[in-house]
Amino acid sequence: MVKHAVEANFDGLVGPTHNYAGLSWGNVASKSNVSSVSNPKEAALQGLAKMKRLADRGYVQGVLPPHERPHIPTLRALGFEGPDARVLEQAAKSSPSILAAVSSASPMWTANAATVSPSADTSDHRVHFTPANLSAKFHRSIEHAVTGRALKSIFADESYFAHHPALPSVSHFGDEGAANHTRLCAGYGEPGVELFVYGQMAFNEQAPAPKKYPARQTLEASQAVARLHGLRDQNAVFAQQNPDAIDGGVFHNDVIAVGNGNTLFYHEMAFLNEAQVLADIRERLTGAELEAVRVSSADVPLEDAVASYLFNSQLLNTPDGMLLAVPGECREVASVSRYLDGLVKSGGPITAVEVFDVKQSMRNGGGPACLRLRVVLNDDELKAINRGVLLTDELYERLTTWVEAHYRDELSQNELGDPMLLEEVRKALDELTGIMGLGSIYDFQL
Ligand SMILES: NCCC[C@H](NC(=O)CCC(=O)O)C(=O)O
């Protein structure tokens, strides 16, 4: 029996150490903004404003908490000793790059937090979660433990929710979560087709792979997640990302494609075997015809797609068609802005475009879609979650006040070793777990 279900979006609340450290080789924005001074307060408020606008429209909007940064336990695991202030001081002096990595606010990009399979697709009819190991980048590889704790705290009821540990943290099983996963379906409550997009095969050195930039996701990782989640062949399609796109700066599939309902919006360079991918989806999708909205390089060159993050948009149902929630940069790139004007007039499934300002995050290569994790929940499952994380007017007010009270409006690399910053972060996060009713999820609270 098909149950009524909604797509809930869980955005990552930007953490107090948001900064530009140039940590992500292959991510053009991260590298080109290295060492600029960031504004963590503005970043967090931009993220909250996006959540609020969508919640006001009636979308179910959740919040995932930032992580403790700088992460002292990681510094200790790497041999820095003594009281916390001494650990920081030593790391700042001898290994500023390591300190920058353990200080990144990268957990804000919750599209990379986990892969989520709705209960309509899974063999045991529970919602399955696998936190992404993010093993391609050291600064991100330390996220999955706390991510897993936060998800378990929010989706606690085991009769509805199943949690798996992250895959083994080696390059063979590099997993970037929902950024390389999108779901097509006739309705959210109906069985869907989960499209897993990988950058390369781990156990086949002859297979095509990018030459310049790393492929972060392997086929073997995607297959393991699908197995863990109990997806059958008719619920899963595996597609290789075009290696030339990765070499052009498309480090995740969600920089070049986004799906919702029966619609896949993508650039012609997204997939290695475009025709096969579409055929595989069409063969499995039941109850609806696939709407493939293909953007050509002639209309939007790959570099403009990367510069504007056109595809890193949220594609959302409205009563009359779909809304594409795009980053502001899309209106600054002429080809993209022109394309969007034509898109809404084309008579296709996308009927509205709206601009969201998430510039602080964009400068690190994270657009509206990177900032959210989609969790499809039926009515019973939605009732079973920790409701303290759902964005109401009251929670928005509380979080805004909390950000205003605790966040700095300027942060540069050489401040990351400041013991005061660590104290500020811990005080803020301790208060936050109270506000959101999360219990103890941080190492400093355990
Ligand atoms: N889904 C968007 C992820 C963006 C993220 N950027 C970063 O980690 C940049 C951090 C820095 O360079 O300071 C990444 O590349 O994984």
PDB file of N, CA and C in Angstrom, residues 230-292:
ATOM      1  N   GLY A 230      19.371  -2.585   1.328  1.00  0.00           N
ATOM      2  CA  GLY A 230      18.388  -3.565   0.890  1.00  0.00           C
ATOM      3  C   GLY A 230      17.644  -3.125  -0.367  1.00  0.00           C
ATOM      4  N   LEU A 231      18.358  -2.474  -1.299  1.00  0.00           N
ATOM      5  CA  LEU A 231      17.719  -2.057  -2.554  1.00  0.00           C
ATOM      6  C   LEU A 231      17.803  -3.209  -3.553  1.00  0.00           C
ATOM      7  N   ARG A 232      16.708  -3.451  -4.251  1.00  0.00           N
ATOM      8  CA  ARG A 232      16.737  -4.474  -5.289  1.00  0.00           C
ATOM      9  C   ARG A 232      17.113  -3.836  -6.624  1.00  0.00           C
ATOM     10  N   ASP A 233      17.388  -4.693  -7.595  1.00  0.00           N
ATOM     11  CA  ASP A 233      17.838  -4.190  -8.894  1.00  0.00           C
ATOM     12  C   ASP A 233      16.868  -3.156  -9.463  1.00  0.00           C
ATOM     13  N   GLN A 234      15.569  -3.380  -9.232  1.00  0.00           N
ATOM     14  CA  GLN A 234      14.630  -2.427  -9.850  1.00  0.00           C
ATOM     15  C   GLN A 234      14.589  -1.078  -9.136  1.00  0.00           C
ATOM     16  N   ASN A 235      15.277  -0.978  -7.996  1.00  0.00           N
ATOM     17  CA  ASN A 235      15.303   0.299  -7.277  1.00  0.00           C
ATOM     18  C   ASN A 235      16.644   1.032  -7.380  1.00  0.00           C
ATOM     19  N   ALA A 236      17.581   0.487  -8.151  1.00  0.00           N
ATOM     20  CA  ALA A 236      18.908   1.121  -8.163  1.00  0.00           C
ATOM     21  C   ALA A 236      19.511   1.140  -9.558  1.00  0.00           C
ATOM     22  N   VAL A 237      20.089   2.292  -9.903  1.00  0.00           N
ATOM     23  CA  VAL A 237      20.851   2.426 -11.147  1.00  0.00           C
ATOM     24  C   VAL A 237      22.215   3.001 -10.776  1.00  0.00           C
ATOM     25  N   PHE A 238      23.275   2.420 -11.358  1.00  0.00           N
ATOM     26  CA  PHE A 238      24.627   2.911 -11.101  1.00  0.00           C
ATOM     27  C   PHE A 238      25.149   3.541 -12.386  1.00  0.00           C
ATOM     28  N   ALA A 239      25.610   4.765 -12.283  1.00  0.00           N
ATOM     29  CA  ALA A 239      26.043   5.474 -13.485  1.00  0.00           C
ATOM     30  C   ALA A 239      27.395   6.123 -13.235  1.00  0.00           C
ATOM     31  N   GLN A 240      28.259   6.049 -14.237  1.00  0.00           N
ATOM     32  CA  GLN A 240      29.554   6.706 -14.071  1.00  0.00           C
ATOM     33  C   GLN A 240      29.457   8.166 -14.501  1.00  0.00           C
ATOM     34  N   GLN A 241      30.032   9.000 -13.644  1.00  0.00           N
ATOM     35  CA  GLN A 241      30.120  10.412 -13.981  1.00  0.00           C
ATOM     36  C   GLN A 241      31.116  10.565 -15.126  1.00  0.00           C
ATOM     37  N   ASN A 242      30.904  11.545 -15.976  1.00  0.00           N
ATOM     38  CA  ASN A 242      31.830  11.802 -17.065  1.00  0.00           C
ATOM     39  C   ASN A 242      33.184  12.265 -16.484  1.00  0.00           C
ATOM     40  N   PRO A 243      34.273  11.523 -16.733  1.00  0.00           N
ATOM     41  CA  PRO A 243      35.569  11.915 -16.154  1.00  0.00           C
ATOM     42  C   PRO A 243      36.004  13.315 -16.582  1.00  0.00           C
ATOM     43  N   ASP A 244      35.609  13.725 -17.794  1.00  0.00           N
ATOM     44  CA  ASP A 244      35.967  15.081 -18.251  1.00  0.00           C
ATOM     45  C   ASP A 244      35.275  16.145 -17.406  1.00  0.00           C
ATOM     46  N   ALA A 245      34.083  15.820 -16.917  1.00  0.00           N
ATOM     47  CA  ALA A 245      33.388  16.779 -16.055  1.00  0.00           C
ATOM     48  C   ALA A 245      34.139  16.915 -14.729  1.00  0.00           C
ATOM     49  N   ILE A 246      34.577  15.780 -14.170  1.00  0.00           N
ATOM     50  CA  ILE A 246      35.355  15.853 -12.913  1.00  0.00           C
ATOM     51  C   ILE A 246      36.593  16.710 -13.139  1.00  0.00           C
ATOM     52  N   ASP A 247      37.260  16.484 -14.278  1.00  0.00           N
ATOM     53  CA  ASP A 247      38.459  17.278 -14.575  1.00  0.00           C
ATOM     54  C   ASP A 247      38.131  18.743 -14.846  1.00  0.00           C
ATOM     55  N   GLY A 248      36.871  19.024 -15.107  1.00  0.00           N
ATOM     56  CA  GLY A 248      36.432  20.417 -15.302  1.00  0.00           C
ATOM     57  C   GLY A 248      35.944  21.048 -13.999  1.00  0.00           C
ATOM     58  N   GLY A 249      36.098  20.358 -12.874  1.00  0.00           N
ATOM     59  CA  GLY A 249      35.736  20.951 -11.577  1.00  0.00           C
ATOM     60  C   GLY A 249      34.438  20.424 -10.979  1.00  0.00           C
ATOM     61  N   VAL A 250      33.860  19.388 -11.610  1.00  0.00           N
ATOM     62  CA  VAL A 250      32.610  18.819 -11.079  1.00  0.00           C
ATOM     63  C   VAL A 250      32.966  17.683 -10.111  1.00  0.00           C
ATOM     64  N   PHE A 251      33.249  18.040  -8.871  1.00  0.00           N
ATOM     65  CA  PHE A 251      33.775  17.040  -7.928  1.00  0.00           C
ATOM     66  C   PHE A 251      32.678  16.160  -7.332  1.00  0.00           C
ATOM     67  N   HIS A 252      31.428  16.595  -7.432  1.00  0.00           N
ATOM     68  CA  HIS A 252      30.295  15.745  -7.038  1.00  0.00           C
ATOM     69  C   HIS A 252      29.264  15.796  -8.163  1.00  0.00           C
ATOM     70  N   ASN A 253      28.444  14.757  -8.283  1.00  0.00           N
ATOM     71  CA  ASN A 253      27.397  14.766  -9.305  1.00  0.00           C
ATOM     72  C   ASN A 253      26.404  15.906  -9.100  1.00  0.00           C
ATOM     73  N   ASP A 254      26.213  16.337  -7.849  1.00  0.00           N
ATOM     74  CA  ASP A 254      25.212  17.395  -7.638  1.00  0.00           C
ATOM     75  C   ASP A 254      25.702  18.771  -8.078  1.00  0.00           C
ATOM     76  N   VAL A 255      26.902  18.813  -8.681  1.00  0.00           N
ATOM     77  CA  VAL A 255      27.342  20.059  -9.304  1.00  0.00           C
ATOM     78  C   VAL A 255      26.907  20.082 -10.781  1.00  0.00           C
ATOM     79  N   ILE A 256      26.344  18.950 -11.261  1.00  0.00           N
ATOM     80  CA  ILE A 256      26.000  18.872 -12.686  1.00  0.00           C
ATOM     81  C   ILE A 256      24.642  18.203 -12.955  1.00  0.00           C
ATOM     82  N   ALA A 257      23.953  17.797 -11.923  1.00  0.00           N
ATOM     83  CA  ALA A 257      22.643  17.163 -12.105  1.00  0.00           C
ATOM     84  C   ALA A 257      21.847  17.235 -10.804  1.00  0.00           C
ATOM     85  N   VAL A 258      20.518  17.304 -10.959  1.00  0.00           N
ATOM     86  CA  VAL A 258      19.654  17.198  -9.780  1.00  0.00           C
ATOM     87  C   VAL A 258      18.348  16.547 -10.221  1.00  0.00           C
ATOM     88  N   GLY A 259      17.823  15.673  -9.388  1.00  0.00           N
ATOM     89  CA  GLY A 259      16.574  15.000  -9.724  1.00  0.00           C
ATOM     90  C   GLY A 259      15.526  15.257  -8.659  1.00  0.00           C
ATOM     91  N   ASN A 260      14.271  15.207  -9.070  1.00  0.00           N
ATOM     92  CA  ASN A 260      13.157  15.259  -8.114  1.00  0.00           C
ATOM     93  C   ASN A 260      11.929  14.675  -8.800  1.00  0.00           C
ATOM     94  N   GLY A 261      11.193  13.852  -8.073  1.00  0.00           N
ATOM     95  CA  GLY A 261      10.007  13.249  -8.685  1.00  0.00           C
ATOM     96  C   GLY A 261      10.413  12.519  -9.962  1.00  0.00           C
ATOM     97  N   ASN A 262       9.707  12.800 -11.051  1.00  0.00           N
ATOM     98  CA  ASN A 262      10.022  12.101 -12.304  1.00  0.00           C
ATOM     99  C   ASN A 262      11.003  12.893 -13.175  1.00  0.00           C
ATOM    100  N   THR A 263      11.587  13.960 -12.600  1.00  0.00           N
ATOM    101  CA  THR A 263      12.400  14.877 -13.414  1.00  0.00           C
ATOM    102  C   THR A 263      13.890  14.795 -13.086  1.00  0.00           C
ATOM    103  N   LEU A 264      14.679  14.655 -14.144  1.00  0.00           N
ATOM    104  CA  LEU A 264      16.136  14.702 -13.982  1.00  0.00           C
ATOM    105  C   LEU A 264      16.632  15.893 -14.791  1.00  0.00           C
ATOM    106  N   PHE A 265      17.206  16.864 -14.086  1.00  0.00           N
ATOM    107  CA  PHE A 265      17.721  18.092 -14.702  1.00  0.00           C
ATOM    108  C   PHE A 265      19.240  17.937 -14.717  1.00  0.00           C
ATOM    109  N   TYR A 266      19.841  17.913 -15.915  1.00  0.00           N
ATOM    110  CA  TYR A 266      21.270  17.592 -15.977  1.00  0.00           C
ATOM    111  C   TYR A 266      21.930  18.224 -17.194  1.00  0.00           C
ATOM    112  N   HIS A 267      23.225  18.337 -17.104  1.00  0.00           N
ATOM    113  CA  HIS A 267      24.033  18.868 -18.206  1.00  0.00           C
ATOM    114  C   HIS A 267      24.463  17.710 -19.098  1.00  0.00           C
ATOM    115  N   GLU A 268      24.574  17.978 -20.372  1.00  0.00           N
ATOM    116  CA  GLU A 268      24.924  16.889 -21.302  1.00  0.00           C
ATOM    117  C   GLU A 268      26.256  16.212 -20.958  1.00  0.00           C
ATOM    118  N   MET A 269      27.123  16.896 -20.204  1.00  0.00           N
ATOM    119  CA  MET A 269      28.400  16.269 -19.842  1.00  0.00           C
ATOM    120  C   MET A 269      28.351  15.530 -18.500  1.00  0.00           C
ATOM    121  N   ALA A 270      27.167  15.370 -17.941  1.00  0.00           N
ATOM    122  CA  ALA A 270      27.085  14.773 -16.598  1.00  0.00           C
ATOM    123  C   ALA A 270      27.532  13.307 -16.570  1.00  0.00           C
ATOM    124  N   PHE A 271      27.069  12.537 -17.528  1.00  0.00           N
ATOM    125  CA  PHE A 271      27.272  11.086 -17.446  1.00  0.00           C
ATOM    126  C   PHE A 271      28.165  10.576 -18.576  1.00  0.00           C
ATOM    127  N   LEU A 272      28.892   9.505 -18.291  1.00  0.00           N
ATOM    128  CA  LEU A 272      29.750   8.905 -19.313  1.00  0.00           C
ATOM    129  C   LEU A 272      28.897   8.274 -20.410  1.00  0.00           C
ATOM    130  N   ASN A 273      27.828   7.572 -20.021  1.00  0.00           N
ATOM    131  CA  ASN A 273      26.935   6.934 -20.994  1.00  0.00           C
ATOM    132  C   ASN A 273      25.517   7.431 -20.803  1.00  0.00           C
ATOM    133  N   GLU A 274      25.289   8.635 -21.275  1.00  0.00           N
ATOM    134  CA  GLU A 274      23.999   9.303 -21.047  1.00  0.00           C
ATOM    135  C   GLU A 274      22.809   8.443 -21.468  1.00  0.00           C
ATOM    136  N   ALA A 275      22.858   7.901 -22.677  1.00  0.00           N
ATOM    137  CA  ALA A 275      21.699   7.160 -23.203  1.00  0.00           C
ATOM    138  C   ALA A 275      21.389   5.945 -22.331  1.00  0.00           C
ATOM    139  N   GLN A 276      22.451   5.256 -21.920  1.00  0.00           N
ATOM    140  CA  GLN A 276      22.273   4.068 -21.082  1.00  0.00           C
ATOM    141  C   GLN A 276      21.658   4.433 -19.726  1.00  0.00           C
ATOM    142  N   VAL A 277      22.138   5.517 -19.150  1.00  0.00           N
ATOM    143  CA  VAL A 277      21.620   5.956 -17.840  1.00  0.00           C
ATOM    144  C   VAL A 277      20.120   6.222 -17.940  1.00  0.00           C
ATOM    145  N   LEU A 278      19.725   6.960 -18.991  1.00  0.00           N
ATOM    146  CA  LEU A 278      18.304   7.279 -19.153  1.00  0.00           C
ATOM    147  C   LEU A 278      17.491   6.003 -19.386  1.00  0.00           C
ATOM    148  N   ALA A 279      18.033   5.095 -20.186  1.00  0.00           N
ATOM    149  CA  ALA A 279      17.319   3.837 -20.459  1.00  0.00           C
ATOM    150  C   ALA A 279      17.169   3.020 -19.179  1.00  0.00           C
ATOM    151  N   ASP A 280      18.236   2.960 -18.378  1.00  0.00           N
ATOM    152  CA  ASP A 280      18.186   2.196 -17.119  1.00  0.00           C
ATOM    153  C   ASP A 280      17.126   2.768 -16.171  1.00  0.00           C
ATOM    154  N   ILE A 281      17.042   4.083 -16.133  1.00  0.00           N
ATOM    155  CA  ILE A 281      16.037   4.703 -15.252  1.00  0.00           C
ATOM    156  C   ILE A 281      14.639   4.422 -15.799  1.00  0.00           C
ATOM    157  N   ARG A 282      14.461   4.632 -17.104  1.00  0.00           N
ATOM    158  CA  ARG A 282      13.132   4.454 -17.720  1.00  0.00           C
ATOM    159  C   ARG A 282      12.616   3.032 -17.520  1.00  0.00           C
ATOM    160  N   GLU A 283      13.533   2.080 -17.608  1.00  0.00           N
ATOM    161  CA  GLU A 283      13.148   0.678 -17.460  1.00  0.00           C
ATOM    162  C   GLU A 283      12.607   0.387 -16.057  1.00  0.00           C
ATOM    163  N   ARG A 284      13.114   1.117 -15.075  1.00  0.00           N
ATOM    164  CA  ARG A 284      12.748   0.826 -13.682  1.00  0.00           C
ATOM    165  C   ARG A 284      11.653   1.733 -13.106  1.00  0.00           C
ATOM    166  N   LEU A 285      11.540   2.930 -13.653  1.00  0.00           N
ATOM    167  CA  LEU A 285      10.601   3.889 -13.072  1.00  0.00           C
ATOM    168  C   LEU A 285       9.167   3.452 -13.358  1.00  0.00           C
ATOM    169  N   THR A 286       8.382   3.299 -12.287  1.00  0.00           N
ATOM    170  CA  THR A 286       6.993   2.872 -12.492  1.00  0.00           C
ATOM    171  C   THR A 286       6.039   3.998 -12.103  1.00  0.00           C
ATOM    172  N   GLY A 287       4.930   4.062 -12.796  1.00  0.00           N
ATOM    173  CA  GLY A 287       3.890   5.024 -12.447  1.00  0.00           C
ATOM    174  C   GLY A 287       4.107   6.408 -13.019  1.00  0.00           C
ATOM    175  N   ALA A 288       5.226   6.636 -13.700  1.00  0.00           N
ATOM    176  CA  ALA A 288       5.479   7.953 -14.290  1.00  0.00           C
ATOM    177  C   ALA A 288       6.493   7.804 -15.419  1.00  0.00           C
ATOM    178  N   GLU A 289       6.453   8.731 -16.345  1.00  0.00           N
ATOM    179  CA  GLU A 289       7.460   8.793 -17.403  1.00  0.00           C
ATOM    180  C   GLU A 289       8.594   9.695 -16.940  1.00  0.00           C
ATOM    181  N   LEU A 290       9.812   9.302 -17.217  1.00  0.00           N
ATOM    182  CA  LEU A 290      10.943  10.162 -16.868  1.00  0.00           C
ATOM    183  C   LEU A 290      10.911  11.436 -17.713  1.00  0.00           C
ATOM    184  N   GLU A 291      11.048  12.581 -17.055  1.00  0.00           N
ATOM    185  CA  GLU A 291      11.214  13.857 -17.762  1.00  0.00           C
ATOM    186  C   GLU A 291      12.701  14.200 -17.695  1.00  0.00           C
ATOM    187  N   ALA A 292      13.386  14.071 -18.817  1.00  0.00           N
ATOM    188  CA  ALA A 292      14.821  14.373 -18.834  1.00  0.00           C
ATOM    189  C   ALA A 292      15.006  15.791 -19.357  1.00  0.00           C
TER     190      ALA A 292
END
